[in-house]
Amino acid sequence: MVTLSVTGGDVLLPDLTTTRADVLIDRDSGTILEIGSDLEGDETLDAEGALVTPGFVNGHCHTPMTLLRGFADDKPLDHWLEEDIWPAESEFTAADVRAGAELGVLESITSGVTGFADMYFHAPEIAAVVDRAGVRALLGHGIVTVGKAEEAARADAEESLAFAREYDGAAEGRISTAFMPHSLVTVGAEYLEEFVPKARAAGLPVHYHANETQNEVSPIVENHGVRPLAYAAERGLLEPEDFVAHGVHVDDREIELLSDAGTSVIHCPASNMKLASGMAPVQRMLEAGVSIGLGTDGAASNNDLSMLDEARDAAMLGKIAADDAGAVSAETVVELLTRGGARALGFDAGRLEPGAPADLAVIDLEKPHLTPSHDLVSHLVYAATAADVRHTVCDGRVLMRDRDVRTLDESAVLDRAETAAEEIAARVGA
Ligand SMILES: N[C@@H](CCSC[C@H]1O[C@@H](n2cnc3c(=O)[nH]cnc32)[C@H](O)[C@@H]1O)C(=O)O
Ligand SMILES: [Zn+2]
């Protein structure tokens, strides 16, 4: 057995108290062996003056969209997608997706993310990046059928199913998969009715965008006579292993449906604010027992992949939405950031205790904006930033040590992404 010891830090425990301790990890199994004092390992990571926290889980992302960061801003969802994003994405080659995924995963590791969910096309390219980078991910090919001929639409759905079947369990189990219809309005009912049972037969969860904007709710009500999540439930899309992105415009009945079904919601506050999609009723959903995680969504609607930013945004927006400063507290947000996201994605991670996966981040506290240290949970949500992450560990492996990412060549990744992004912009004539 080869061990790694993360020494001298304040360790954030599952009950959200902290204790000065070492964390001993079995690198072979990728799990935590012990949390205590004077634990020596074959390899050591210095956590003095730092907080050792479960790695952050980004529950909804499109990592290759990092190539479109700053490409189109300040528009609502439908215009932004149709006028700018989709035309640019239609120019993406497999190599571009790989370059964008590398950039997104690099950014994720530098901001303490150890696991994420991704919906995109050329998904095998993203899987290759995840395998090499050492993170944990739930991946899927996003399906759009509207505006496509029958044959192309079916091919998209088949590809999602085939990818999910083939890649489930890849990268020594760090990759899991889901069937991913893009949304309830961009995928026709007939395709959901045909393919969701096939996904279930393959044991796959389903992930999709739901109730993100009011413009997505009305067409379903008009065409089907029920609100989107009732429509989803009728088509078998609300299972305990499923998770929906956004859940902004949900009424009480839909909240009840989510809670009864055990389907998780990934709250994406920055994307919802930037596209002016609305305010998800996070506090109400939590009180109703809905399982919630946090996500950045793609970098083009955020515009970064820092989950610490997302944590702060979730706390701030949650209070405004509930008109209550006590809503969506720091403790709640830390749960969503770690265990909530892990639960939504079916990862056994999100907690630091013996037997748990060794997925963690070490946050440097010796900074002006993190002084004094009354409450480290408060700091994590309200004051820490991605640049404060000192080390990142996933599955017992050190992915970043002293801000140096070990599994990806940072300058090569930045160069490839810059070149790919410039060439895409030239091809779309932007
Ligand atoms: N195979 C599909 C691609 C779907 S991938 C997932 C898609 O989600 C899009 N996307 C990114 N952010 C959001 C969001 O907030 N809401 C809805 N879609 C988004 C993104 O641009 C990408 O095209 C096709 O043929 O078009
Ligand atoms: Zn999205």
Short mmCIF file of C-alpha atoms and ligand atoms in Angstrom, two decimals:
data_model
loop_
_atom_site.label_atom_id
_atom_site.label_comp_id
_atom_site.label_asym_id
_atom_site.label_seq_id
_atom_site.Cartn_x
_atom_site.Cartn_y
_atom_site.Cartn_z
CA MET A 1 0.00 0.00 0.00
CA VAL A 2 1.27 3.48 -0.91
CA THR A 3 -0.02 6.30 1.27
CA LEU A 4 -0.42 10.05 1.07
CA SER A 5 -0.74 12.25 4.15
CA VAL A 6 -2.30 15.70 4.04
CA THR A 7 -0.78 17.26 7.13
CA GLY A 8 -1.40 20.07 9.60
CA GLY A 9 -4.62 21.55 8.21
CA ASP A 10 -8.04 22.27 9.64
CA VAL A 11 -10.17 19.41 8.35
CA LEU A 12 -13.82 20.04 7.52
CA LEU A 13 -15.76 17.08 8.92
CA PRO A 14 -19.16 15.79 7.74
CA ASP A 15 -20.92 17.60 10.62
CA LEU A 16 -19.32 20.84 9.31
CA THR A 17 -17.09 21.31 12.35
CA THR A 18 -13.36 21.61 11.77
CA THR A 19 -10.52 19.91 13.59
CA ARG A 20 -6.74 20.32 13.30
CA ALA A 21 -5.69 16.93 11.92
CA ASP A 22 -3.80 14.95 9.29
CA VAL A 23 -5.65 12.98 6.63
CA LEU A 24 -4.08 9.64 5.70
CA ILE A 25 -5.00 8.30 2.26
CA ASP A 26 -4.50 4.93 0.60
CA ARG A 27 -3.42 5.91 -2.89
CA ASP A 28 -4.07 2.43 -4.28
CA SER A 29 -7.74 2.29 -3.34
CA GLY A 30 -8.14 6.07 -3.51
CA THR A 31 -9.83 6.21 -0.11
CA ILE A 32 -9.32 7.94 3.22
CA LEU A 33 -7.81 5.61 5.82
CA GLU A 34 -7.76 7.81 8.88
CA ILE A 35 -8.17 11.36 10.14
CA GLY A 36 -6.07 12.04 13.26
CA SER A 37 -2.79 13.28 14.61
CA ASP A 38 0.74 12.42 13.48
CA LEU A 39 -0.25 10.34 10.48
CA GLU A 40 2.79 9.77 8.28
CA GLY A 41 2.45 8.84 4.64
CA ASP A 42 4.84 7.83 1.87
CA GLU A 43 4.05 11.18 0.29
CA THR A 44 3.10 14.38 2.14
CA LEU A 45 0.99 17.39 1.19
CA ASP A 46 1.43 20.37 3.46
CA ALA A 47 -1.92 21.78 4.67
CA GLU A 48 -0.60 24.06 7.42
CA GLY A 49 -2.48 27.34 7.54
CA ALA A 50 -5.11 25.80 5.29
CA LEU A 51 -8.58 24.25 5.30
CA VAL A 52 -8.94 20.68 4.03
CA THR A 53 -12.38 20.36 2.47
CA PRO A 54 -14.18 17.73 0.40
CA GLY A 55 -13.51 18.43 -3.29
CA PHE A 56 -16.21 20.54 -4.92
CA VAL A 57 -18.72 18.89 -7.24
CA ASN A 58 -19.83 20.84 -10.31
CA GLY A 59 -23.21 19.26 -11.02
CA HIS A 60 -23.83 20.80 -14.43
CA CYS A 61 -21.31 21.97 -16.99
CA HIS A 62 -20.41 22.03 -20.67
CA THR A 63 -16.61 22.15 -20.26
CA PRO A 64 -15.74 22.73 -23.96
CA MET A 65 -17.75 25.97 -23.82
CA THR A 66 -14.69 27.53 -22.17
CA LEU A 67 -13.69 28.21 -25.81
CA LEU A 68 -16.69 30.60 -26.01
CA ARG A 69 -15.91 32.44 -22.76
CA GLY A 70 -16.55 36.10 -23.51
CA PHE A 71 -17.63 35.27 -27.07
CA ALA A 72 -21.26 36.38 -26.60
CA ASP A 73 -22.59 38.07 -23.50
CA ASP A 74 -25.56 40.08 -22.29
CA LYS A 75 -28.41 38.28 -24.08
CA PRO A 76 -31.27 36.09 -22.83
CA LEU A 77 -31.01 32.30 -23.20
CA ASP A 78 -32.96 31.76 -26.45
CA HIS A 79 -31.29 34.62 -28.37
CA TRP A 80 -27.86 33.80 -26.96
CA LEU A 81 -28.12 30.13 -27.97
CA GLU A 82 -29.73 30.64 -31.37
CA GLU A 83 -27.86 33.73 -32.56
CA ASP A 84 -24.39 33.18 -31.13
CA ILE A 85 -23.67 29.93 -29.33
CA TRP A 86 -25.17 27.29 -31.61
CA PRO A 87 -23.70 28.80 -34.81
CA ALA A 88 -20.26 28.86 -33.15
CA GLU A 89 -20.64 25.33 -31.75
CA SER A 90 -21.52 24.03 -35.21
CA GLU A 91 -17.93 24.92 -36.13
CA PHE A 92 -16.42 22.85 -33.30
CA THR A 93 -14.33 19.89 -34.44
CA ALA A 94 -13.50 16.93 -32.20
CA ALA A 95 -10.08 18.52 -31.61
CA ASP A 96 -11.76 21.77 -30.56
CA VAL A 97 -13.94 19.92 -28.05
CA ARG A 98 -10.84 18.28 -26.66
CA ALA A 99 -9.00 21.61 -26.39
CA GLY A 100 -12.00 23.20 -24.64
CA ALA A 101 -12.46 20.25 -22.30
CA GLU A 102 -8.77 20.41 -21.35
CA LEU A 103 -9.14 24.09 -20.53
CA GLY A 104 -12.33 23.47 -18.54
CA VAL A 105 -10.85 20.57 -16.60
CA LEU A 106 -7.63 22.51 -15.95
CA GLU A 107 -9.65 25.42 -14.59
CA SER A 108 -11.73 23.02 -12.51
CA ILE A 109 -8.68 21.40 -10.90
CA THR A 110 -7.17 24.80 -10.10
CA SER A 111 -10.41 25.79 -8.37
CA GLY A 112 -10.71 22.68 -6.19
CA VAL A 113 -13.27 20.78 -8.26
CA THR A 114 -12.78 17.01 -8.10
CA GLY A 115 -15.97 15.89 -9.83
CA PHE A 116 -18.35 17.27 -12.42
CA ALA A 117 -21.19 16.44 -14.79
CA ASP A 118 -20.79 17.38 -18.43
CA MET A 119 -23.23 17.49 -21.35
CA TYR A 120 -21.74 18.00 -24.78
CA PHE A 121 -21.07 16.53 -28.22
CA HIS A 122 -17.85 14.67 -29.15
CA ALA A 123 -18.16 13.26 -25.61
CA PRO A 124 -15.40 10.64 -26.16
CA GLU A 125 -12.95 13.55 -26.38
CA ILE A 126 -14.10 14.77 -22.97
CA ALA A 127 -13.78 11.26 -21.57
CA ALA A 128 -10.16 11.11 -22.80
CA VAL A 129 -9.38 14.38 -21.02
CA VAL A 130 -11.05 13.23 -17.78
CA ASP A 131 -9.11 9.97 -17.92
CA ARG A 132 -5.78 11.77 -18.29
CA ALA A 133 -6.51 14.64 -15.87
CA GLY A 134 -7.51 12.32 -13.00
CA VAL A 135 -10.83 13.93 -12.06
CA ARG A 136 -14.17 12.20 -11.56
CA ALA A 137 -16.97 12.90 -14.06
CA LEU A 138 -20.43 11.93 -15.15
CA LEU A 139 -20.51 12.45 -18.91
CA GLY A 140 -23.11 12.39 -21.64
CA HIS A 141 -23.80 13.34 -25.22
CA GLY A 142 -26.40 16.13 -25.36
CA ILE A 143 -29.29 15.51 -27.75
CA VAL A 144 -31.20 18.18 -29.69
CA THR A 145 -33.96 17.04 -32.07
CA VAL A 146 -35.91 20.22 -32.83
CA GLY A 147 -35.08 21.72 -36.19
CA LYS A 148 -33.48 18.46 -37.32
CA ALA A 149 -34.63 15.92 -39.91
CA GLU A 150 -35.89 12.62 -38.46
CA GLU A 151 -32.73 10.75 -39.40
CA ALA A 152 -30.35 13.28 -37.84
CA ALA A 153 -32.51 13.53 -34.71
CA ARG A 154 -32.56 9.76 -34.24
CA ALA A 155 -28.81 9.57 -34.83
CA ASP A 156 -28.27 12.15 -32.06
CA ALA A 157 -30.38 10.11 -29.61
CA GLU A 158 -28.65 6.86 -30.63
CA GLU A 159 -25.28 8.50 -30.09
CA SER A 160 -26.23 9.55 -26.56
CA LEU A 161 -27.31 6.02 -25.74
CA ALA A 162 -24.24 4.42 -27.33
CA PHE A 163 -21.81 6.78 -25.61
CA ALA A 164 -23.43 6.25 -22.21
CA ARG A 165 -23.37 2.47 -22.59
CA GLU A 166 -19.77 2.33 -23.75
CA TYR A 167 -18.16 4.75 -21.32
CA ASP A 168 -19.93 3.90 -18.07
CA GLY A 169 -17.16 2.83 -15.64
CA ALA A 170 -14.29 4.08 -17.84
CA ALA A 171 -11.09 5.59 -16.40
CA GLU A 172 -10.93 2.93 -13.65
CA GLY A 173 -14.45 3.83 -12.59
CA ARG A 174 -13.91 7.59 -12.40
CA ILE A 175 -16.23 8.07 -15.38
CA SER A 176 -19.94 7.35 -15.15
CA THR A 177 -22.52 8.32 -17.74
CA ALA A 178 -26.11 9.39 -18.32
CA PHE A 179 -28.54 9.66 -21.20
CA MET A 180 -28.79 13.42 -21.88
CA PRO A 181 -31.68 14.95 -23.81
CA HIS A 182 -30.75 18.66 -23.92
CA SER A 183 -34.10 19.90 -22.57
CA LEU A 184 -37.82 19.20 -22.52
CA VAL A 185 -38.36 21.71 -25.33
CA THR A 186 -35.39 20.96 -27.60
CA VAL A 187 -36.08 17.21 -27.71
CA GLY A 188 -39.42 16.04 -29.15
CA ALA A 189 -41.82 13.95 -27.03
CA GLU A 190 -41.63 11.05 -29.51
CA TYR A 191 -37.86 10.76 -29.00
CA LEU A 192 -38.20 10.82 -25.21
CA GLU A 193 -40.90 8.16 -25.41
CA GLU A 194 -38.77 5.93 -27.60
CA PHE A 195 -35.33 6.38 -26.04
CA VAL A 196 -35.86 6.88 -22.31
CA PRO A 197 -37.03 3.25 -21.85
CA LYS A 198 -33.89 2.13 -23.70
CA ALA A 199 -31.75 4.21 -21.35
CA ARG A 200 -33.52 2.62 -18.36
CA ALA A 201 -32.96 -0.84 -19.79
CA ALA A 202 -29.24 0.02 -19.86
CA GLY A 203 -29.45 1.19 -16.23
CA LEU A 204 -28.68 4.79 -17.10
CA PRO A 205 -29.70 7.97 -15.27
CA VAL A 206 -31.10 10.87 -17.30
CA HIS A 207 -29.87 14.46 -17.13
CA TYR A 208 -31.47 17.45 -18.87
CA HIS A 209 -32.15 21.19 -18.61
CA ALA A 210 -35.58 21.87 -17.10
CA ASN A 211 -37.64 24.95 -16.22
CA GLU A 212 -34.70 27.25 -16.88
CA THR A 213 -36.69 30.14 -18.34
CA GLN A 214 -40.36 31.05 -18.51
CA ASN A 215 -40.08 30.64 -22.29
CA GLU A 216 -39.43 26.93 -21.77
CA VAL A 217 -42.42 26.45 -19.51
CA SER A 218 -45.15 28.03 -21.65
CA PRO A 219 -44.76 25.87 -24.80
CA ILE A 220 -45.10 22.69 -22.73
CA VAL A 221 -48.17 23.98 -20.94
CA GLU A 222 -49.67 25.05 -24.30
CA ASN A 223 -48.87 21.84 -26.18
CA HIS A 224 -49.32 19.25 -23.45
CA GLY A 225 -51.61 20.90 -20.91
CA VAL A 226 -49.28 20.26 -17.97
CA ARG A 227 -46.24 21.97 -16.50
CA PRO A 228 -42.78 20.69 -17.56
CA LEU A 229 -42.00 18.47 -14.59
CA ALA A 230 -45.40 16.75 -14.76
CA TYR A 231 -44.71 16.23 -18.46
CA ALA A 232 -41.29 14.82 -17.52
CA ALA A 233 -42.76 12.52 -14.88
CA GLU A 234 -45.33 11.17 -17.36
CA ARG A 235 -42.44 10.19 -19.65
CA GLY A 236 -40.40 8.47 -16.96
CA LEU A 237 -37.88 11.29 -16.61
CA LEU A 238 -38.15 11.83 -12.87
CA GLU A 239 -36.31 8.95 -11.24
CA PRO A 240 -34.17 9.11 -8.07
CA GLU A 241 -30.95 8.76 -10.12
CA ASP A 242 -31.95 11.55 -12.51
CA PHE A 243 -30.89 15.17 -12.13
CA VAL A 244 -32.15 18.29 -13.84
CA ALA A 245 -30.24 21.51 -14.43
CA HIS A 246 -31.74 24.82 -13.26
CA GLY A 247 -35.28 24.26 -11.91
CA VAL A 248 -35.80 28.02 -11.83
CA HIS A 249 -39.49 28.29 -12.74
CA VAL A 250 -41.02 25.50 -10.68
CA ASP A 251 -44.37 25.74 -8.93
CA ASP A 252 -45.34 24.06 -5.65
CA ARG A 253 -46.70 20.98 -7.39
CA GLU A 254 -43.46 20.55 -9.34
CA ILE A 255 -41.42 20.95 -6.16
CA GLU A 256 -43.54 18.20 -4.64
CA LEU A 257 -42.97 15.99 -7.71
CA LEU A 258 -39.19 16.46 -7.38
CA SER A 259 -39.24 15.76 -3.69
CA ASP A 260 -41.46 12.65 -3.99
CA ALA A 261 -39.39 11.31 -6.89
CA GLY A 262 -36.00 11.99 -5.27
CA THR A 263 -34.79 13.60 -8.50
CA SER A 264 -32.01 16.14 -7.84
CA VAL A 265 -31.87 19.72 -9.04
CA ILE A 266 -28.58 21.35 -10.00
CA HIS A 267 -28.84 25.02 -9.14
CA CYS A 268 -26.77 27.28 -11.42
CA PRO A 269 -27.08 30.75 -9.87
CA ALA A 270 -24.47 32.60 -11.96
CA SER A 271 -25.89 31.38 -15.27
CA ASN A 272 -29.43 32.16 -14.09
CA MET A 273 -28.42 35.70 -13.15
CA LYS A 274 -26.33 36.37 -16.26
CA LEU A 275 -29.03 35.22 -18.69
CA ALA A 276 -31.69 36.84 -16.45
CA SER A 277 -33.46 33.46 -16.39
CA GLY A 278 -34.84 34.02 -12.89
CA MET A 279 -34.33 33.00 -9.26
CA ALA A 280 -34.67 29.33 -8.36
CA PRO A 281 -36.68 28.88 -5.13
CA VAL A 282 -33.78 27.07 -3.45
CA GLN A 283 -34.87 27.56 0.15
CA ARG A 284 -38.40 26.36 -0.64
CA MET A 285 -37.08 23.33 -2.49
CA LEU A 286 -34.77 22.47 0.41
CA GLU A 287 -37.65 22.78 2.90
CA ALA A 288 -39.70 20.46 0.69
CA GLY A 289 -36.90 17.88 0.82
CA VAL A 290 -35.58 18.27 -2.75
CA SER A 291 -31.99 17.12 -3.17
CA ILE A 292 -29.87 19.97 -4.57
CA GLY A 293 -26.37 20.41 -5.96
CA LEU A 294 -24.62 23.40 -7.53
CA GLY A 295 -23.35 23.88 -11.07
CA THR A 296 -21.58 26.52 -13.09
CA ASP A 297 -23.26 25.67 -16.41
CA GLY A 298 -20.98 26.47 -19.37
CA ALA A 299 -18.28 29.12 -19.12
CA ALA A 300 -20.05 31.26 -21.74
CA SER A 301 -22.90 31.99 -19.32
CA ASN A 302 -20.93 32.38 -16.08
CA ASN A 303 -18.05 33.18 -17.18
CA ASP A 304 -15.81 30.90 -15.09
CA LEU A 305 -15.94 27.40 -13.67
CA SER A 306 -15.15 28.31 -10.07
CA MET A 307 -17.47 26.49 -7.68
CA LEU A 308 -16.45 28.87 -4.88
CA ASP A 309 -17.99 31.71 -6.90
CA GLU A 310 -21.05 29.52 -7.40
CA ALA A 311 -21.27 28.90 -3.67
CA ARG A 312 -21.29 32.59 -2.87
CA ASP A 313 -23.77 33.31 -5.65
CA ALA A 314 -26.06 30.54 -4.37
CA ALA A 315 -26.07 32.04 -0.88
CA MET A 316 -26.63 35.59 -2.13
CA LEU A 317 -29.30 34.79 -4.71
CA GLY A 318 -31.03 32.35 -2.37
CA LYS A 319 -31.53 35.12 0.19
CA ILE A 320 -32.87 37.57 -2.39
CA ALA A 321 -35.21 34.92 -3.84
CA ALA A 322 -36.58 34.10 -0.37
CA ASP A 323 -36.46 37.74 0.82
CA ASP A 324 -34.78 36.37 3.93
CA ALA A 325 -31.13 36.83 4.98
CA GLY A 326 -31.38 33.59 6.90
CA ALA A 327 -32.22 31.57 3.78
CA VAL A 328 -29.61 29.38 2.04
CA SER A 329 -27.09 29.70 4.88
CA ALA A 330 -23.34 29.10 4.59
CA GLU A 331 -23.74 25.62 6.15
CA THR A 332 -26.43 24.76 3.63
CA VAL A 333 -24.31 25.96 0.72
CA VAL A 334 -21.29 23.90 1.81
CA GLU A 335 -23.55 20.84 1.83
CA LEU A 336 -24.78 21.62 -1.70
CA LEU A 337 -21.23 22.31 -2.91
CA THR A 338 -19.94 18.94 -1.73
CA ARG A 339 -22.34 16.21 -0.64
CA GLY A 340 -25.40 17.55 -2.49
CA GLY A 341 -23.63 17.52 -5.83
CA ALA A 342 -22.05 14.14 -5.15
CA ARG A 343 -25.44 12.65 -4.27
CA ALA A 344 -27.04 14.08 -7.44
CA LEU A 345 -24.31 12.56 -9.61
CA GLY A 346 -24.21 9.24 -7.80
CA PHE A 347 -20.65 9.79 -6.51
CA ASP A 348 -19.86 8.33 -3.10
CA ALA A 349 -17.72 11.45 -2.42
CA GLY A 350 -18.35 14.84 -0.80
CA ARG A 351 -17.33 13.97 2.78
CA LEU A 352 -14.04 13.56 4.62
CA GLU A 353 -14.14 10.43 6.78
CA PRO A 354 -12.44 7.03 6.83
CA GLY A 355 -13.67 4.86 3.96
CA ALA A 356 -14.75 7.82 1.82
CA PRO A 357 -13.13 8.51 -1.56
CA ALA A 358 -10.06 10.74 -1.17
CA ASP A 359 -11.45 13.66 -3.20
CA LEU A 360 -10.40 16.87 -1.48
CA ALA A 361 -9.18 20.43 -1.86
CA VAL A 362 -6.81 22.36 0.39
CA ILE A 363 -7.64 26.05 0.74
CA ASP A 364 -4.92 28.47 1.81
CA LEU A 365 -6.22 30.57 4.71
CA GLU A 366 -3.17 32.80 5.14
CA LYS A 367 -4.65 35.59 3.06
CA PRO A 368 -5.93 39.05 4.00
CA HIS A 369 -9.45 38.26 2.82
CA LEU A 370 -9.54 35.06 4.93
CA THR A 371 -8.35 36.70 8.17
CA PRO A 372 -9.40 36.36 11.00
CA SER A 373 -10.71 32.83 11.20
CA HIS A 374 -13.93 33.00 13.22
CA ASP A 375 -15.77 30.54 11.02
CA LEU A 376 -14.16 28.54 8.21
CA VAL A 377 -17.51 27.44 6.74
CA SER A 378 -18.38 31.12 6.40
CA HIS A 379 -15.03 31.80 4.71
CA LEU A 380 -15.51 28.96 2.25
CA VAL A 381 -18.83 30.36 1.06
CA TYR A 382 -18.46 34.11 1.45
CA ALA A 383 -14.78 34.96 1.10
CA ALA A 384 -12.60 32.24 -0.46
CA THR A 385 -11.84 32.27 -4.19
CA ALA A 386 -10.48 29.77 -6.70
CA ALA A 387 -7.01 31.33 -6.41
CA ASP A 388 -6.89 30.27 -2.74
CA VAL A 389 -6.89 26.56 -3.61
CA ARG A 390 -3.40 25.23 -2.79
CA HIS A 391 -3.74 21.50 -3.63
CA THR A 392 -6.35 19.29 -5.27
CA VAL A 393 -6.57 15.52 -4.72
CA CYS A 394 -8.95 13.12 -6.48
CA ASP A 395 -9.23 9.38 -6.01
CA GLY A 396 -6.13 9.54 -3.80
CA ARG A 397 -3.99 11.13 -6.50
CA VAL A 398 -2.49 14.62 -6.28
CA LEU A 399 -3.83 16.54 -9.29
CA MET A 400 -2.48 19.92 -8.19
CA ARG A 401 0.35 20.56 -5.70
CA ASP A 402 1.15 24.13 -4.65
CA ARG A 403 -0.93 25.40 -7.61
CA ASP A 404 1.04 23.29 -10.07
CA VAL A 405 -1.30 20.97 -11.99
CA ARG A 406 0.47 17.62 -12.33
CA THR A 407 -1.75 15.84 -14.81
CA LEU A 408 -2.09 18.49 -17.54
CA ASP A 409 0.54 20.74 -19.08
CA GLU A 410 -0.91 24.14 -18.23
CA SER A 411 0.84 26.29 -20.83
CA ALA A 412 0.20 23.78 -23.63
CA VAL A 413 -3.50 23.60 -22.68
CA LEU A 414 -3.80 27.40 -22.72
CA ASP A 415 -2.05 27.64 -26.11
CA ARG A 416 -4.23 24.96 -27.71
CA ALA A 417 -7.41 26.55 -26.35
CA GLU A 418 -6.43 30.03 -27.50
CA THR A 419 -5.65 28.79 -31.01
CA ALA A 420 -8.82 26.69 -31.26
CA ALA A 421 -10.98 29.58 -30.03
CA GLU A 422 -9.43 32.05 -32.48
CA GLU A 423 -9.96 29.66 -35.38
CA ILE A 424 -13.61 29.05 -34.43
CA ALA A 425 -14.26 32.80 -34.22
CA ALA A 426 -12.64 33.25 -37.66
CA ARG A 427 -14.79 30.45 -39.14
CA VAL A 428 -18.04 31.97 -37.86
CA GLY A 429 -16.87 35.36 -39.05
CA ALA A 430 -16.96 36.92 -35.60
N1 LIG B 1 -26.03 17.28 -29.95
C1 LIG B 1 -26.54 18.60 -29.67
C2 LIG B 1 -25.67 19.35 -28.69
C3 LIG B 1 -26.17 19.45 -27.31
S1 LIG B 1 -24.84 19.68 -26.17
C4 LIG B 1 -25.49 20.72 -24.96
C5 LIG B 1 -25.85 22.11 -25.38
O1 LIG B 1 -26.29 22.86 -24.25
C6 LIG B 1 -26.10 24.22 -24.56
N2 LIG B 1 -26.20 25.05 -23.35
C7 LIG B 1 -25.23 25.65 -22.64
N3 LIG B 1 -25.73 26.31 -21.59
C8 LIG B 1 -27.06 26.14 -21.64
C9 LIG B 1 -28.14 26.59 -20.82
O2 LIG B 1 -28.02 27.31 -19.84
N4 LIG B 1 -29.37 26.19 -21.19
C10 LIG B 1 -29.59 25.43 -22.27
N5 LIG B 1 -28.61 25.00 -23.06
C11 LIG B 1 -27.37 25.36 -22.75
C12 LIG B 1 -24.76 24.24 -25.22
O3 LIG B 1 -24.59 25.38 -25.99
C13 LIG B 1 -24.77 22.93 -26.02
O4 LIG B 1 -25.11 23.15 -27.37
C14 LIG B 1 -26.67 19.35 -30.98
O5 LIG B 1 -26.67 18.72 -32.01
O6 LIG B 1 -26.81 20.58 -30.97
ZN ZN B 2 -26.47 23.93 -19.31
#
